[in-house]
Short mmCIF file of C-alpha atoms in Angstrom, two decimals:
data_model
loop_
_atom_site.label_atom_id
_atom_site.label_comp_id
_atom_site.label_asym_id
_atom_site.label_seq_id
_atom_site.Cartn_x
_atom_site.Cartn_y
_atom_site.Cartn_z
CA UNK A 1 24.68 53.06 48.10
CA UNK A 2 21.39 54.82 47.38
CA UNK A 3 22.23 57.80 45.20
CA UNK A 4 20.15 60.31 47.35
CA UNK A 5 21.87 59.04 50.38
CA UNK A 6 25.45 59.39 48.77
CA UNK A 7 24.50 63.00 47.78
CA UNK A 8 23.16 63.88 51.29
CA UNK A 9 26.16 62.41 53.03
CA UNK A 10 28.48 64.52 50.89
CA UNK A 11 26.57 67.67 51.80
CA UNK A 12 26.65 66.78 55.49
CA UNK A 13 30.36 66.00 55.33
CA UNK A 14 31.24 69.23 53.51
CA UNK A 15 28.69 71.89 54.08
CA UNK A 16 29.69 74.78 56.26
CA UNK A 17 27.38 77.48 57.90
CA UNK A 18 24.32 75.16 57.61
CA UNK A 19 20.95 75.91 59.33
CA UNK A 20 19.38 72.64 60.44
CA UNK A 21 15.68 73.63 60.91
CA UNK A 22 13.11 71.57 62.95
CA UNK A 23 9.39 71.86 63.06
CA UNK A 24 7.22 73.88 65.42
CA UNK A 25 6.67 72.27 68.89
CA UNK A 26 9.62 70.04 68.40
CA UNK A 27 9.21 66.40 69.71
CA UNK A 28 11.79 63.57 70.51
CA UNK A 29 11.98 62.56 67.01
CA UNK A 30 12.64 66.12 65.69
CA UNK A 31 15.15 67.03 68.34
CA UNK A 32 16.87 63.61 68.40
CA UNK A 33 17.34 63.91 64.58
CA UNK A 34 18.73 67.39 64.83
CA UNK A 35 21.16 66.56 67.46
CA UNK A 36 22.21 63.16 65.76
CA UNK A 37 23.11 64.90 62.62
CA UNK A 38 24.98 67.56 64.51
CA UNK A 39 27.07 65.12 66.52
CA UNK A 40 27.62 62.52 63.96
CA UNK A 41 28.75 65.08 61.20
CA UNK A 42 30.65 67.33 63.54
CA UNK A 43 28.37 70.27 63.11
CA UNK A 44 30.27 72.36 65.49
CA UNK A 45 33.44 72.16 63.58
CA UNK A 46 31.51 73.35 60.51
CA UNK A 47 29.71 76.19 62.21
CA UNK A 48 26.22 74.73 61.90
CA UNK A 49 23.14 75.97 63.88
CA UNK A 50 20.11 74.01 65.06
CA UNK A 51 16.97 75.97 64.97
CA UNK A 52 13.41 75.52 66.19
CA UNK A 53 10.76 78.32 66.54
CA UNK A 54 9.46 76.86 69.82
CA UNK A 55 11.60 75.80 72.80
CA UNK A 56 11.88 72.09 73.58
CA UNK A 57 9.48 70.63 76.16
CA UNK A 58 10.97 70.09 79.70
CA UNK A 59 10.65 66.32 79.59
CA UNK A 60 13.30 66.14 76.84
CA UNK A 61 16.05 68.03 78.87
CA UNK A 62 17.91 64.87 79.32
CA UNK A 63 18.90 65.02 75.64
CA UNK A 64 22.78 65.64 75.30
CA UNK A 65 23.39 68.99 73.72
CA UNK A 66 20.01 70.33 73.89
CA UNK A 67 21.54 73.85 74.42
CA UNK A 68 22.71 73.67 70.85
CA UNK A 69 19.03 74.25 69.88
CA UNK A 70 18.43 78.03 69.45
CA UNK A 71 15.58 80.23 68.48
CA UNK A 72 15.55 81.94 65.02
CA UNK A 73 16.40 85.50 66.53
CA UNK A 74 19.63 83.93 67.88
CA UNK A 75 20.93 83.08 64.38
CA UNK A 76 24.48 84.57 64.35
CA UNK A 77 25.87 83.31 60.99
CA UNK A 78 25.10 83.86 57.27
CA UNK A 79 23.96 80.62 56.17
CA UNK A 80 25.23 78.71 53.21
CA UNK A 81 22.49 76.04 53.22
CA UNK A 82 19.40 75.10 54.90
CA UNK A 83 18.31 71.51 55.95
CA UNK A 84 14.84 70.94 57.10
CA UNK A 85 14.71 68.18 59.32
CA UNK A 86 11.40 66.15 60.09
CA UNK A 87 9.44 68.51 58.09
CA UNK A 88 9.32 69.30 54.40
CA UNK A 89 6.38 71.91 54.56
CA UNK A 90 7.32 75.50 55.04
CA UNK A 91 4.41 76.21 57.38
CA UNK A 92 5.70 73.39 59.69
CA UNK A 93 8.95 75.41 60.50
CA UNK A 94 7.00 78.48 61.96
CA UNK A 95 6.81 82.01 60.63
CA UNK A 96 10.43 82.86 60.13
CA UNK A 97 12.16 80.86 57.58
CA UNK A 98 10.40 82.30 54.41
CA UNK A 99 12.80 85.38 54.64
CA UNK A 100 15.88 83.16 54.19
CA UNK A 101 14.22 81.33 51.25
CA UNK A 102 14.04 84.52 49.18
CA UNK A 103 17.82 84.22 48.65
CA UNK A 104 19.74 81.56 46.53
CA UNK A 105 20.69 79.53 49.63
CA UNK A 106 20.50 75.80 48.75
CA UNK A 107 17.74 74.03 50.55
CA UNK A 108 17.64 70.34 51.59
CA UNK A 109 15.36 68.14 53.58
CA UNK A 110 15.13 64.87 55.56
CA UNK A 111 11.62 63.73 56.45
CA UNK A 112 9.32 60.90 56.90
CA UNK A 113 6.09 63.10 56.38
CA UNK A 114 4.47 63.07 52.96
CA UNK A 115 2.47 66.29 53.65
CA UNK A 116 3.69 68.73 50.96
CA UNK A 117 5.81 68.89 47.83
CA UNK A 118 9.33 69.89 48.77
CA UNK A 119 10.99 72.72 46.62
CA UNK A 120 14.74 72.50 46.91
CA UNK A 121 18.03 70.86 45.71
CA UNK A 122 17.87 67.46 47.52
CA UNK A 123 15.32 65.72 49.69
CA UNK A 124 15.13 62.41 51.27
CA UNK A 125 11.55 61.64 52.19
CA UNK A 126 10.54 58.24 53.23
CA UNK A 127 6.99 58.02 54.55
CA UNK A 128 7.51 54.30 55.35
CA UNK A 129 10.15 55.20 57.80
CA UNK A 130 8.83 55.09 61.43
CA UNK A 131 10.76 58.07 62.43
CA UNK A 132 13.02 60.63 60.98
CA UNK A 133 15.76 59.47 63.29
CA UNK A 134 15.53 56.19 61.35
CA UNK A 135 16.53 58.00 58.26
CA UNK A 136 19.49 59.74 59.98
CA UNK A 137 20.52 56.36 61.34
CA UNK A 138 20.56 54.86 57.94
CA UNK A 139 22.73 57.85 56.72
CA UNK A 140 25.18 57.12 59.54
CA UNK A 141 25.31 53.45 58.54
CA UNK A 142 25.69 54.21 54.89
CA UNK A 143 28.58 56.58 55.64
CA UNK A 144 30.16 54.00 58.01
CA UNK A 145 29.97 56.41 60.87
CA UNK A 146 30.06 54.79 64.37
CA UNK A 147 27.87 56.80 66.82
CA UNK A 148 29.32 57.83 70.13
CA UNK A 149 27.10 58.07 73.35
CA UNK A 150 25.51 61.39 72.65
CA UNK A 151 24.70 60.52 69.01
CA UNK A 152 23.25 57.22 69.99
CA UNK A 153 21.16 58.76 72.75
CA UNK A 154 19.83 61.28 70.34
CA UNK A 155 18.89 58.89 67.58
CA UNK A 156 17.49 56.19 70.15
CA UNK A 157 15.34 58.76 71.59
CA UNK A 158 14.09 59.78 68.06
CA UNK A 159 13.11 56.15 67.30
CA UNK A 160 11.46 55.48 70.67
CA UNK A 161 9.62 58.84 70.63
CA UNK A 162 7.90 58.20 67.18
CA UNK A 163 7.19 54.50 67.70
CA UNK A 164 5.68 54.47 71.36
CA UNK A 165 8.91 52.55 72.48
CA UNK A 166 8.60 50.43 69.39
CA UNK A 167 4.92 49.51 70.01
CA UNK A 168 3.31 51.32 66.94
CA UNK A 169 2.62 49.61 63.66
CA UNK A 170 4.98 51.83 61.90
CA UNK A 171 7.83 50.12 63.52
CA UNK A 172 9.61 47.98 60.89
CA UNK A 173 12.68 45.68 60.68
CA UNK A 174 15.03 48.47 59.94
CA UNK A 175 13.76 50.51 62.97
CA UNK A 176 14.56 47.43 65.25
CA UNK A 177 17.87 46.72 63.71
CA UNK A 178 18.98 50.41 64.28
CA UNK A 179 17.74 50.30 67.80
CA UNK A 180 19.86 47.14 68.49
CA UNK A 181 22.85 49.04 66.79
CA UNK A 182 22.52 51.89 69.14
CA UNK A 183 21.43 49.97 72.18
CA UNK A 184 24.90 49.30 73.76
CA UNK A 185 25.55 53.09 74.05
CA UNK A 186 22.39 54.23 75.47
CA UNK A 187 20.43 54.26 78.81
CA UNK A 188 17.16 52.97 77.71
CA UNK A 189 15.53 53.18 81.18
CA UNK A 190 16.37 56.91 81.20
CA UNK A 191 14.93 57.51 77.88
CA UNK A 192 11.72 55.41 78.39
CA UNK A 193 11.20 57.15 81.73
CA UNK A 194 11.70 60.60 80.29
CA UNK A 195 9.59 59.98 77.33
CA UNK A 196 6.55 58.08 78.94
CA UNK A 197 6.78 58.13 82.76
CA UNK A 198 7.86 61.63 83.80
CA UNK A 199 4.59 63.63 83.46
CA UNK A 200 4.77 67.08 84.97
CA UNK A 201 2.05 68.29 87.38
CA UNK A 202 0.91 70.73 84.65
CA UNK A 203 0.41 67.77 82.18
CA UNK A 204 -1.41 65.71 84.75
CA UNK A 205 -3.80 68.66 85.45
CA UNK A 206 -4.38 68.88 81.58
CA UNK A 207 -4.99 65.24 81.36
CA UNK A 208 -7.51 65.40 84.16
CA UNK A 209 -9.38 68.25 82.52
CA UNK A 210 -9.26 66.34 79.04
CA UNK A 211 -10.55 63.07 80.64
CA UNK A 212 -13.33 64.79 82.31
CA UNK A 213 -14.57 66.22 79.10
CA UNK A 214 -14.33 63.19 76.93
CA UNK A 215 -17.25 63.00 74.54
CA UNK A 216 -18.12 60.12 71.92
CA UNK A 217 -19.61 60.10 68.59
CA UNK A 218 -20.46 57.76 65.71
CA UNK A 219 -21.69 55.00 68.03
CA UNK A 220 -18.50 55.12 70.07
CA UNK A 221 -16.01 55.11 67.09
CA UNK A 222 -15.14 58.73 67.80
CA UNK A 223 -13.85 60.20 70.82
CA UNK A 224 -12.71 63.82 71.49
CA UNK A 225 -12.11 66.35 74.11
CA UNK A 226 -11.31 70.15 74.26
CA UNK A 227 -8.90 72.02 76.48
CA UNK A 228 -9.71 75.70 76.63
CA UNK A 229 -7.45 78.70 77.62
CA UNK A 230 -8.90 78.37 81.15
CA UNK A 231 -7.56 74.93 81.35
CA UNK A 232 -4.09 76.12 80.47
CA UNK A 233 -3.94 78.66 83.41
CA UNK A 234 -2.44 76.01 85.57
CA UNK A 235 -0.12 74.59 82.83
CA UNK A 236 1.79 75.79 79.79
CA UNK A 237 0.82 74.62 76.24
CA UNK A 238 3.77 72.32 75.78
CA UNK A 239 2.48 70.27 78.66
CA UNK A 240 -0.46 69.00 76.60
CA UNK A 241 1.93 66.72 74.77
CA UNK A 242 0.62 63.12 74.21
CA UNK A 243 -2.71 63.75 75.91
CA UNK A 244 -4.41 63.16 72.62
CA UNK A 245 -3.36 59.42 72.87
CA UNK A 246 -5.78 58.93 75.55
CA UNK A 247 -8.80 59.53 73.25
CA UNK A 248 -7.95 56.19 71.61
CA UNK A 249 -8.04 54.07 74.72
CA UNK A 250 -11.79 53.50 75.05
CA UNK A 251 -12.69 50.07 73.32
CA UNK A 252 -14.25 50.61 70.06
CA UNK A 253 -12.84 54.04 69.25
CA UNK A 254 -11.35 54.41 65.80
CA UNK A 255 -10.47 58.02 65.82
CA UNK A 256 -9.59 60.23 68.62
CA UNK A 257 -9.25 64.03 68.53
CA UNK A 258 -7.95 66.66 71.06
CA UNK A 259 -8.75 70.44 70.43
CA UNK A 260 -6.53 72.97 72.28
CA UNK A 261 -7.54 76.56 72.54
CA UNK A 262 -4.31 78.69 72.02
CA UNK A 263 -3.81 82.30 71.63
CA UNK A 264 -5.08 83.26 68.20
CA UNK A 265 -5.60 79.76 66.92
CA UNK A 266 -6.73 76.22 67.76
CA UNK A 267 -4.41 73.28 67.63
CA UNK A 268 -5.95 69.99 66.63
CA UNK A 269 -4.39 66.58 67.24
CA UNK A 270 -5.72 63.51 65.58
CA UNK A 271 -5.07 59.79 66.31
CA UNK A 272 -6.61 56.73 64.75
CA UNK A 273 -6.50 52.88 64.55
CA UNK A 274 -5.28 51.02 61.31
CA UNK A 275 -7.84 51.47 58.41
CA UNK A 276 -8.75 55.00 59.56
CA UNK A 277 -6.06 57.25 58.00
CA UNK A 278 -6.13 60.65 59.78
CA UNK A 279 -3.54 62.17 57.60
CA UNK A 280 -6.04 62.44 54.83
CA UNK A 281 -8.52 64.22 57.29
CA UNK A 282 -5.82 66.57 58.52
CA UNK A 283 -4.94 67.52 54.85
CA UNK A 284 -8.50 68.43 54.25
CA UNK A 285 -8.22 70.73 57.33
CA UNK A 286 -5.02 72.34 56.29
CA UNK A 287 -2.54 70.10 58.15
CA UNK A 288 -0.86 66.76 57.63
CA UNK A 289 1.11 64.07 59.39
CA UNK A 290 1.11 60.23 59.40
CA UNK A 291 -1.74 57.74 58.86
CA UNK A 292 -2.38 57.17 62.58
CA UNK A 293 -1.15 60.58 63.92
CA UNK A 294 -1.73 63.81 62.30
CA UNK A 295 -2.92 67.31 63.00
CA UNK A 296 -3.56 70.87 61.96
CA UNK A 297 -4.06 74.42 63.20
CA UNK A 298 -7.18 76.34 62.71
CA UNK A 299 -8.19 80.01 63.04
CA UNK A 300 -11.60 81.01 64.41
CA UNK A 301 -13.96 80.91 67.28
CA UNK A 302 -13.44 77.78 69.45
CA UNK A 303 -17.29 77.02 69.67
CA UNK A 304 -17.78 77.40 65.92
CA UNK A 305 -14.51 75.54 64.98
CA UNK A 306 -15.11 72.76 67.36
CA UNK A 307 -18.60 71.94 66.06
CA UNK A 308 -17.19 72.12 62.48
CA UNK A 309 -14.20 69.74 63.34
CA UNK A 310 -16.39 67.29 65.18
CA UNK A 311 -18.86 67.17 62.18
CA UNK A 312 -15.94 66.75 59.78
CA UNK A 313 -14.58 63.65 61.61
CA UNK A 314 -18.03 62.13 61.93
CA UNK A 315 -18.80 62.64 58.28
CA UNK A 316 -15.27 61.04 57.53
CA UNK A 317 -16.12 58.05 59.58
CA UNK A 318 -19.32 57.66 57.76
CA UNK A 319 -17.49 57.84 54.53
CA UNK A 320 -15.21 55.17 55.52
CA UNK A 321 -18.15 52.91 56.61
CA UNK A 322 -19.86 53.27 53.28
CA UNK A 323 -16.76 52.40 51.25
CA UNK A 324 -15.69 49.30 53.33
#
């Protein structure tokens, strides 16, 4: 067994009063990984708490045990350890965790994003993994833990969410073998429909607005759209989930971008085709992510920042063209 896996399994099997912390705007992989760990390693018996700063989106309400996910202000234990799940950078957890890290509490991490250097006692960070849930499933297999229905549902959701139901290039042999391992215990129709075929009216409204505003640059290699605060009057911010993916659907587009105007900041989502790694671009802008899916947050005026972001992506595409 891999030494890091052995050490992490020992922590998960013995650690009491553990905070399992997910990232802001938690998605299916983040929540599925949190819940999978909680169920598989009997977190309730060890007095664990699952924390995300933002509430889960409504389309994930089917996940078993979702009520176990609480907000930071609801923490009612003195933590003896902190495990960051699906994030290794402190700023990805929100604006509350830093206070806990001023103490001597041990800090651990399970993640598949290589966006920042992790500072703590133990980390399993595998950028080649298609999902954080893939690492969690591997931990269960190494620990010889057989999943029950809630655990399998959570982890299969994590895998399906971050691979586009196993369509993305990040899907690897281990991903598929784990899906086959979990498959007998899950309702894959329920998961597929919930993740990809149950859009809210608010989401459809935002999608309509985004599609009406599509713009192109770099001879059709760049597609982008902007959602303003006015667009969100008929929808909540969580309902913009996955709309950025539509910026890649036009033939010839290599990089897609969606800019959302939130209260006090701009959320920037980036998607790309192979050979156009947007994680590098996102890091330049203060964010991070995967090669084909990344993002960042930006302060400033929408008009000014939008112009800067558009120019930055266009310059990046020109750089790639010159070096290819």
